[in-house]
Amino acid sequence: MLRALNAEIAGLWRARGLLAIMARRELAARHAGSVLGVFWLYAQPLLTVAAYYLVFDVVFKLRLGESAPTRAMGAYLIVGMVPWLAFTESTGRGMMSLLEAGGLLQKNPLPPALFPARSLLTSAITYLPLMLLLVAAYTPMHRGSAALLLLPLLLLMMLVIWFLLAYALAILAAALRDVVQVVGFILSIGAFLSPVLFPPAMFPQGLAWVLWLNPMTPSVLGMQSLLLAGAAPGADVWLALAAWIILLAVVLDRLVLRSREQLVDWL
Amino acid sequence: MGQTLSVTGLSKLYKLYDSPRARLRALLTGRPTHRPHWALRDVSFSLDRGQCLAVIGDNGAGKSTLLKLIAGTLQPTAGTIERGGRGRVTAILELGAGFHPEFSGRDNLRFAGSLIGIADEEIARLEAEIIRFAELEESIDRPVKTYSSGMAMRLAFSLITAVEPDILIIDEALAVGDQHFQKKCVERIASFRRNGCTILFCSHSQYHIRQLCDAALWLDGGNPRLLGPTEMVLAGYEAHVRTLDARRAAPAAAAMTGAPKALEPGRRGAITSLTVTPLGEGEPPVLAGRDLTVSITASVSGDERPNFGVMIEQARGVGITVVATHIDGVTARRNDDGTWTATVTFPDLPLHSGEYVVSGYLADSLGMVIYDEWHQYGRFVYASPARLPGLVTLKHVWS
């Protein structure tokens, strides 16, 4: 069962020291040459969040209907948008990771899984502090509910989905470069096919199922439920998360099996 | 102790797809849509500690594929590779790539070190020596984007050879930097070998192959054609190349070049003249006597005592002999103007009648690095008193 994938994970675990070094260097490379350095890493998402808060909750004071976990439009957007931004960054960079690592992989015997894992890790390092900040900021809304204890599990399942997806897309992109364009487009409009911008109840009844085709839907619903309402996410969220993990693991296992021998030649 | 490297039935199949689209389809459906191409088929050999194997063959014969399989960057389709002992493998494939241009040389050094599996503490310990060997003390803290390509390659070579491997794989990488650095590279590789490192060496330089390797593997279209002692395999390969050349009917005489060159800055040595005496009339001139004398003069920077080599070949055909000062244990003569001259005489030339060419070589004090060569420079016709078919008159005794 999933032998090819297990071998990849084992290889990744053996190279975990290298993974940490690579992630640190990737972060350093992103702001190499800039004066404010690491500040920029956190400034971009933080400023985005601040803009949402100011525009929606302070200036326009937009309110959502009964069906949303909160009435404040800004808070709703922020809690969905932060994981969504992290997801698009991790997936976009992860998809390119193998193509960009071609030179390294051709000269050094390294496990290919290192590169999508590095993209995931750097995105996580960038966005995790921000998520914790949100947890703290919205605690007064539900007075520190015990359901927050489920947050680590939710984040873990979310990261597993991201990794599997990024690695699978990286292999597909290695086989056919056009994948990068198609996925890039989907990522840019994907927020509309998710509960990030509108509560699911606002979607046309017949089309609500489309939401579940988005791997981020269960994670976003879970985050909103935990952070805004302080309520444990429903069974549909956990089931959808598990289903996505199983589906992606099976697909990735096939892809690894079929590409393992020749992957490096495609880069 | 035993074998350091044992390769059995190693094969590599490349799946050639007509288009990337077909590649994606195969990936998604699992249905084969490729044309198979065997880059390497059923290669087996084993090497002991300290052995050096040359891998030779035409372009596309599978040499690089074999080296990459052993280095572990490619996965074999069939067959096994066993590495004995600690089995540290270092591959010098293409140097200098993988450096980040914005980071300093020191920073890149640490990162590239972790990529090839040198632990942080070890890098810290080796750092000074690596920088010293690369001769980058002045510029190690500048960003790599300010380096010349030679500097980046020096840093890469210095790093990759900082830890002595059990198996060293070299793919045409001996041409690193200027001649001075090349010499250091060759010396370092030779010292690895003396210490028992097993070497796989892929090069078009027959001189280096002869110097370093005690066995050779000739690959032809992915198949092992001949495996054995270096000289035997090289002779077979040379004959094969000659047949190919003859078939292509390329005018080999066009290779006759060699105007005397001045010693350019950064060059370690250059041949300034090569004379063949005594020559008479004709084009090419006829050797006017029974003794052939070849004299080479060269300038070398510094006080290094260079070595000289002379090769005699048939004008169209086989090589006949190579003689060299370091092989014969003689030293070149220093002239008053600082240049060096070596003169070799072949008394009572034992060649049969025919047209011959002479090449001259200038090498470093160890005879490892070739500083200059005048390939097929001198040309002469010899009329032998022997009126029998053949190539040479061998020393012989009737009884």
PDB file of N, CA, C and O in Angstrom, chain A residues 81-110:
ATOM      1  N   MET A  81      -8.804  34.174   4.334  1.00  0.00           N
ATOM      2  CA  MET A  81      -7.813  34.600   3.346  1.00  0.00           C
ATOM      3  C   MET A  81      -6.389  34.227   3.742  1.00  0.00           C
ATOM      4  O   MET A  81      -5.571  33.893   2.880  1.00  0.00           O
ATOM      5  N   VAL A  82      -6.072  34.260   5.034  1.00  0.00           N
ATOM      6  CA  VAL A  82      -4.702  33.940   5.453  1.00  0.00           C
ATOM      7  C   VAL A  82      -4.328  32.508   5.074  1.00  0.00           C
ATOM      8  O   VAL A  82      -3.308  32.289   4.407  1.00  0.00           O
ATOM      9  N   PRO A  83      -5.156  31.497   5.453  1.00  0.00           N
ATOM     10  CA  PRO A  83      -4.790  30.157   4.972  1.00  0.00           C
ATOM     11  C   PRO A  83      -4.824  30.050   3.442  1.00  0.00           C
ATOM     12  O   PRO A  83      -4.019  29.320   2.865  1.00  0.00           O
ATOM     13  N   TRP A  84      -5.729  30.790   2.801  1.00  0.00           N
ATOM     14  CA  TRP A  84      -5.796  30.711   1.347  1.00  0.00           C
ATOM     15  C   TRP A  84      -4.514  31.266   0.702  1.00  0.00           C
ATOM     16  O   TRP A  84      -3.953  30.666  -0.211  1.00  0.00           O
ATOM     17  N   LEU A  85      -4.038  32.409   1.217  1.00  0.00           N
ATOM     18  CA  LEU A  85      -2.794  32.979   0.687  1.00  0.00           C
ATOM     19  C   LEU A  85      -1.628  32.022   0.902  1.00  0.00           C
ATOM     20  O   LEU A  85      -0.799  31.810   0.016  1.00  0.00           O
ATOM     21  N   ALA A  86      -1.577  31.433   2.107  1.00  0.00           N
ATOM     22  CA  ALA A  86      -0.509  30.476   2.394  1.00  0.00           C
ATOM     23  C   ALA A  86      -0.603  29.292   1.443  1.00  0.00           C
ATOM     24  O   ALA A  86       0.406  28.804   0.930  1.00  0.00           O
ATOM     25  N   PHE A  87      -1.824  28.847   1.172  1.00  0.00           N
ATOM     26  CA  PHE A  87      -2.039  27.708   0.277  1.00  0.00           C
ATOM     27  C   PHE A  87      -1.576  28.019  -1.146  1.00  0.00           C
ATOM     28  O   PHE A  87      -0.859  27.237  -1.773  1.00  0.00           O
ATOM     29  N   THR A  88      -1.975  29.203  -1.660  1.00  0.00           N
ATOM     30  CA  THR A  88      -1.573  29.519  -3.033  1.00  0.00           C
ATOM     31  C   THR A  88      -0.055  29.682  -3.120  1.00  0.00           C
ATOM     32  O   THR A  88       0.560  29.266  -4.092  1.00  0.00           O
ATOM     33  N   GLU A  89       0.545  30.244  -2.074  1.00  0.00           N
ATOM     34  CA  GLU A  89       2.000  30.401  -2.128  1.00  0.00           C
ATOM     35  C   GLU A  89       2.703  29.051  -2.092  1.00  0.00           C
ATOM     36  O   GLU A  89       3.575  28.759  -2.907  1.00  0.00           O
ATOM     37  N   SER A  90       2.269  28.204  -1.159  1.00  0.00           N
ATOM     38  CA  SER A  90       2.901  26.892  -1.016  1.00  0.00           C
ATOM     39  C   SER A  90       2.701  26.057  -2.282  1.00  0.00           C
ATOM     40  O   SER A  90       3.629  25.407  -2.765  1.00  0.00           O
ATOM     41  N   THR A  91       1.486  26.092  -2.840  1.00  0.00           N
ATOM     42  CA  THR A  91       1.197  25.282  -4.018  1.00  0.00           C
ATOM     43  C   THR A  91       1.929  25.824  -5.247  1.00  0.00           C
ATOM     44  O   THR A  91       2.513  25.065  -6.019  1.00  0.00           O
ATOM     45  N   GLY A  92       1.877  27.150  -5.403  1.00  0.00           N
ATOM     46  CA  GLY A  92       2.540  27.747  -6.564  1.00  0.00           C
ATOM     47  C   GLY A  92       4.041  27.500  -6.544  1.00  0.00           C
ATOM     48  O   GLY A  92       4.622  27.039  -7.521  1.00  0.00           O
ATOM     49  N   ARG A  93       4.666  27.759  -5.387  1.00  0.00           N
ATOM     50  CA  ARG A  93       6.118  27.541  -5.293  1.00  0.00           C
ATOM     51  C   ARG A  93       6.452  26.058  -5.341  1.00  0.00           C
ATOM     52  O   ARG A  93       7.449  25.653  -5.938  1.00  0.00           O
ATOM     53  N   GLY A  94       5.621  25.256  -4.680  1.00  0.00           N
ATOM     54  CA  GLY A  94       5.857  23.810  -4.654  1.00  0.00           C
ATOM     55  C   GLY A  94       5.796  23.217  -6.055  1.00  0.00           C
ATOM     56  O   GLY A  94       6.611  22.367  -6.415  1.00  0.00           O
ATOM     57  N   MET A  95       4.859  23.705  -6.848  1.00  0.00           N
ATOM     58  CA  MET A  95       4.704  23.201  -8.211  1.00  0.00           C
ATOM     59  C   MET A  95       5.961  23.490  -9.040  1.00  0.00           C
ATOM     60  O   MET A  95       6.379  22.680  -9.855  1.00  0.00           O
ATOM     61  N   MET A  96       6.576  24.649  -8.809  1.00  0.00           N
ATOM     62  CA  MET A  96       7.777  25.021  -9.564  1.00  0.00           C
ATOM     63  C   MET A  96       9.045  24.405  -8.976  1.00  0.00           C
ATOM     64  O   MET A  96      10.108  24.474  -9.585  1.00  0.00           O
ATOM     65  N   SER A  97       8.928  23.834  -7.766  1.00  0.00           N
ATOM     66  CA  SER A  97      10.145  23.494  -7.021  1.00  0.00           C
ATOM     67  C   SER A  97      11.038  22.504  -7.759  1.00  0.00           C
ATOM     68  O   SER A  97      12.254  22.656  -7.768  1.00  0.00           O
ATOM     69  N   LEU A  98      10.441  21.485  -8.380  1.00  0.00           N
ATOM     70  CA  LEU A  98      11.284  20.488  -9.052  1.00  0.00           C
ATOM     71  C   LEU A  98      11.927  21.075 -10.294  1.00  0.00           C
ATOM     72  O   LEU A  98      13.100  20.854 -10.569  1.00  0.00           O
ATOM     73  N   LEU A  99      11.129  21.853 -11.064  1.00  0.00           N
ATOM     74  CA  LEU A  99      11.678  22.457 -12.277  1.00  0.00           C
ATOM     75  C   LEU A  99      12.863  23.349 -11.926  1.00  0.00           C
ATOM     76  O   LEU A  99      13.879  23.359 -12.612  1.00  0.00           O
ATOM     77  N   GLU A 100      12.720  24.087 -10.816  1.00  0.00           N
ATOM     78  CA  GLU A 100      13.805  24.998 -10.428  1.00  0.00           C
ATOM     79  C   GLU A 100      15.008  24.257  -9.863  1.00  0.00           C
ATOM     80  O   GLU A 100      16.121  24.758  -9.908  1.00  0.00           O
ATOM     81  N   ALA A 101      14.764  23.063  -9.340  1.00  0.00           N
ATOM     82  CA  ALA A 101      15.864  22.324  -8.709  1.00  0.00           C
ATOM     83  C   ALA A 101      16.565  21.399  -9.693  1.00  0.00           C
ATOM     84  O   ALA A 101      17.402  20.600  -9.287  1.00  0.00           O
ATOM     85  N   GLY A 102      16.212  21.509 -10.984  1.00  0.00           N
ATOM     86  CA  GLY A 102      16.770  20.592 -11.981  1.00  0.00           C
ATOM     87  C   GLY A 102      18.288  20.461 -11.897  1.00  0.00           C
ATOM     88  O   GLY A 102      18.822  19.363 -11.848  1.00  0.00           O
ATOM     89  N   GLY A 103      18.961  21.624 -11.843  1.00  0.00           N
ATOM     90  CA  GLY A 103      20.422  21.603 -11.819  1.00  0.00           C
ATOM     91  C   GLY A 103      20.969  20.851 -10.617  1.00  0.00           C
ATOM     92  O   GLY A 103      21.888  20.044 -10.733  1.00  0.00           O
ATOM     93  N   LEU A 104      20.365  21.093  -9.461  1.00  0.00           N
ATOM     94  CA  LEU A 104      20.831  20.439  -8.235  1.00  0.00           C
ATOM     95  C   LEU A 104      20.584  18.934  -8.290  1.00  0.00           C
ATOM     96  O   LEU A 104      21.436  18.138  -7.926  1.00  0.00           O
ATOM     97  N   LEU A 105      19.391  18.558  -8.766  1.00  0.00           N
ATOM     98  CA  LEU A 105      19.036  17.140  -8.773  1.00  0.00           C
ATOM     99  C   LEU A 105      19.881  16.359  -9.773  1.00  0.00           C
ATOM    100  O   LEU A 105      20.123  15.173  -9.598  1.00  0.00           O
ATOM    101  N   GLN A 106      20.307  17.038 -10.846  1.00  0.00           N
ATOM    102  CA  GLN A 106      21.109  16.326 -11.826  1.00  0.00           C
ATOM    103  C   GLN A 106      22.525  16.091 -11.331  1.00  0.00           C
ATOM    104  O   GLN A 106      23.211  15.212 -11.829  1.00  0.00           O
ATOM    105  N   LYS A 107      22.962  16.882 -10.365  1.00  0.00           N
ATOM    106  CA  LYS A 107      24.339  16.737  -9.912  1.00  0.00           C
ATOM    107  C   LYS A 107      24.477  16.091  -8.542  1.00  0.00           C
ATOM    108  O   LYS A 107      25.548  15.637  -8.200  1.00  0.00           O
ATOM    109  N   ASN A 108      23.413  16.102  -7.759  1.00  0.00           N
ATOM    110  CA  ASN A 108      23.514  15.544  -6.414  1.00  0.00           C
ATOM    111  C   ASN A 108      22.424  14.501  -6.207  1.00  0.00           C
ATOM    112  O   ASN A 108      21.290  14.726  -6.589  1.00  0.00           O
ATOM    113  N   PRO A 109      22.787  13.369  -5.598  1.00  0.00           N
ATOM    114  CA  PRO A 109      21.759  12.374  -5.332  1.00  0.00           C
ATOM    115  C   PRO A 109      20.887  12.800  -4.147  1.00  0.00           C
ATOM    116  O   PRO A 109      21.143  12.437  -3.008  1.00  0.00           O
ATOM    117  N   LEU A 110      19.847  13.584  -4.397  1.00  0.00           N
ATOM    118  CA  LEU A 110      18.965  14.081  -3.342  1.00  0.00           C
ATOM    119  C   LEU A 110      17.561  13.552  -3.596  1.00  0.00           C
ATOM    120  O   LEU A 110      17.167  13.362  -4.740  1.00  0.00           O
TER     121      LEU A 110
END
